[in-house]
Amino acid sequence: MAPLPDGFSYAEWNATYNGLSFGIAAMGSATIFFWLQLPNVTKSYRTALTITGIVTLIATYHYIRIFNSWSEAFTVASKDGGDYHVKLTGAPFNDGYRYVDWLLTVPLLLIELILVMKLPQQETVSLSWKLGLASALMVALGYPGEIQEDLSVRWFWWCLSMIPFCYVVFTLAVGLAESTSKQPSPAAASLVSAARYLTVLSWCTYPFVYMVKSVGLAGPAATMYEQVGYSIADVMAKAVFGVLIWAIAAEKSAVEESGKLLPN
């Protein structure tokens, strides 16, 4: 983990504090919602929705750990009722929790999308392995650069991690287009498209947040932008994406149930 810079203003500390708190609330409430919806979808889609809840549960745990680590790294006090002053305690801020979270959840995010699309079994297994391994490799290659202060080293690992990143994004944006058109209803196809493109859009924010420190921005402001940026991107990629997975499962369940009710 890279050491925290000194000199945080109260506004910078508080923005990060609130961003991490927002992540806990969003992920935790999403987990409860997804699992409460399990009885409302058919058996075919319960695995996908269960995984969706597991993703946000894992994220909730890691956001709590990051939040606690952030709180323990600082003391915030007001002198004589005046402005708040922020000082480092010397305790390390363990941002490695974020990469552990991504390593566990990013492959699951892609697998839940593939499962809810209900592709042929061979295609489901093949895509799950390919996208799961590529996304895990992307995260693993990004971490060594994240903990470096040498800009050339950061850029080296950024470039390496972008190789599997581009493969995953291309597969989502282009490779799954034909399968999307084969969904059982226009509404389901539209929701699957929305989930694919939300994933692409939210994922594209991560390289830019990663680049905050790579372009030379340093100090407390860089740390604040990084932590808040990652928190917003995570909520979009997991909680909001999960709502779309639930909507797809609910729509396809309704289509399947209505088909069973039709007279032969």
XYZ file of C-alpha atoms in Angstrom, residues 38-221:
184
model
C -35.237 -14.260 -5.395
C -38.730 -15.770 -4.890
C -40.114 -13.436 -7.567
C -38.060 -14.858 -10.455
C -38.178 -18.328 -11.957
C -35.661 -20.987 -10.994
C -33.685 -20.421 -14.214
C -32.577 -16.952 -13.082
C -32.110 -17.430 -9.342
C -28.451 -18.365 -9.690
C -27.707 -15.120 -11.553
C -29.591 -13.045 -8.969
C -27.920 -14.906 -6.093
C -24.501 -14.107 -7.570
C -25.589 -10.484 -7.948
C -26.252 -10.345 -4.205
C -22.966 -12.097 -3.426
C -21.101 -9.457 -5.447
C -22.628 -6.567 -3.510
C -22.203 -8.431 -0.194
C -18.476 -8.883 -0.849
C -18.275 -5.218 -1.847
C -20.087 -4.168 1.347
C -17.566 -6.045 3.475
C -14.572 -4.539 1.712
C -16.024 -1.021 1.782
C -16.480 -1.355 5.542
C -12.818 -2.388 5.836
C -11.647 0.490 3.619
C -13.855 2.954 5.525
C -12.512 1.781 8.886
C -8.931 1.908 7.614
C -9.491 5.475 6.375
C -10.981 6.535 9.718
C -8.094 5.006 11.679
C -5.482 6.723 9.511
C -6.536 10.225 10.644
C -7.475 12.266 13.651
C -9.960 15.079 13.101
C -10.271 17.719 15.793
C -11.501 21.269 16.205
C -9.539 23.770 18.253
C -11.658 26.078 20.393
C -14.724 25.427 18.258
C -13.007 26.647 15.105
C -12.125 24.879 11.869
C -11.454 21.160 11.845
C -7.846 20.060 11.463
C -6.907 16.721 9.917
C -3.711 14.905 10.889
C -2.261 11.508 10.055
C -2.158 9.051 12.957
C 0.610 6.950 11.443
C -1.720 3.975 10.977
C -1.557 2.656 7.391
C -4.451 3.141 4.989
C -4.995 -0.276 3.430
C -6.403 0.354 -0.033
C -5.456 -3.201 -0.999
C -8.945 -4.230 0.131
C -10.260 -2.610 -3.038
C -8.174 -4.821 -5.307
C -9.080 -7.954 -3.341
C -12.714 -6.946 -3.810
C -12.276 -6.480 -7.550
C -10.421 -9.765 -7.917
C -13.386 -11.573 -6.370
C -16.298 -9.594 -7.788
C -15.349 -8.519 -11.307
C -15.363 -12.068 -12.752
C -18.677 -12.716 -10.962
C -20.193 -9.566 -12.487
C -19.531 -10.885 -15.970
C -20.714 -14.390 -15.119
C -24.040 -13.115 -13.774
C -24.685 -11.251 -17.041
C -23.911 -14.367 -19.074
C -26.159 -16.514 -16.863
C -29.122 -14.155 -17.034
C -28.845 -14.071 -20.843
C -29.532 -17.845 -20.778
C -27.228 -18.711 -23.664
C -26.604 -22.304 -24.820
C -24.693 -24.230 -22.155
C -21.468 -24.595 -24.141
C -21.391 -20.876 -24.948
C -22.195 -19.997 -21.327
C -19.315 -22.087 -19.982
C -16.880 -20.830 -22.622
C -17.699 -17.146 -22.127
C -17.685 -17.470 -18.341
C -14.163 -18.882 -18.358
C -12.807 -16.461 -20.952
C -14.280 -13.286 -19.480
C -13.750 -14.386 -15.882
C -10.054 -15.133 -16.371
C -9.468 -12.022 -18.499
C -11.071 -9.752 -15.909
C -9.118 -11.354 -13.042
C -5.894 -10.887 -15.010
C -6.808 -7.243 -15.619
C -7.169 -6.600 -11.875
C -4.005 -8.527 -10.999
C -1.957 -6.530 -13.514
C -3.322 -3.210 -12.283
C -2.387 -3.594 -8.622
C 1.442 -3.477 -8.925
C 1.151 -0.084 -10.617
C -1.350 1.231 -8.082
C 1.139 0.963 -5.223
C 4.005 2.601 -7.138
C 4.991 6.253 -6.995
C 7.270 6.017 -10.051
C 5.123 7.292 -12.937
C 6.878 5.179 -15.584
C 6.189 2.019 -13.576
C 2.551 3.018 -13.094
C 2.141 3.540 -16.831
C 3.803 0.179 -17.580
C 1.319 -1.760 -15.447
C -1.594 0.356 -16.703
C -0.745 -0.603 -20.279
C -0.480 -4.289 -19.385
C -3.826 -4.304 -17.580
C -5.477 -2.586 -20.542
C -4.857 -5.634 -22.761
C -7.366 -7.934 -21.002
C -9.536 -4.873 -20.315
C -9.932 -4.178 -24.034
C -10.727 -7.833 -24.713
C -13.535 -7.847 -22.138
C -14.982 -4.521 -23.296
C -14.903 -5.623 -26.953
C -16.690 -8.865 -26.084
C -19.389 -7.001 -24.162
C -19.901 -4.281 -26.758
C -19.580 -6.348 -29.936
C -19.278 -10.063 -29.223
C -22.588 -10.377 -27.361
C -24.626 -8.254 -29.782
C -26.026 -11.238 -31.704
C -26.955 -13.108 -28.527
C -28.730 -10.008 -27.233
C -30.988 -9.913 -30.282
C -32.143 -13.467 -29.503
C -33.677 -12.577 -26.138
C -37.323 -13.674 -25.723
C -38.851 -10.181 -25.796
C -37.933 -6.690 -26.989
C -37.977 -5.493 -23.374
C -35.539 -8.222 -22.315
C -33.256 -7.456 -25.264
C -33.311 -3.752 -24.384
C -32.439 -4.477 -20.742
C -29.585 -6.806 -21.719
C -28.219 -4.112 -24.030
C -28.466 -1.578 -21.212
C -26.585 -3.931 -18.862
C -23.847 -4.522 -21.448
C -23.337 -0.849 -22.158
C -23.571 0.183 -18.503
C -20.758 -2.278 -17.812
C -18.683 -0.836 -20.640
C -19.377 2.744 -19.526
C -18.677 2.138 -15.830
C -15.582 0.079 -16.596
C -14.182 2.843 -18.780
C -14.111 5.158 -15.769
C -11.618 2.935 -13.927
C -8.627 3.493 -16.250
C -9.160 7.251 -16.029
C -9.354 7.222 -12.230
C -6.208 5.063 -12.213
C -4.544 7.720 -14.386
C -5.141 10.494 -11.826
C -1.796 9.820 -10.154
C -0.139 8.646 -13.371
C -0.391 12.092 -14.989
C 1.496 13.678 -12.115
C -1.361 14.776 -9.866
C -0.236 14.086 -6.304
C -0.996 14.898 -2.705
C -4.308 14.818 -0.841
C -6.367 15.980 -3.843
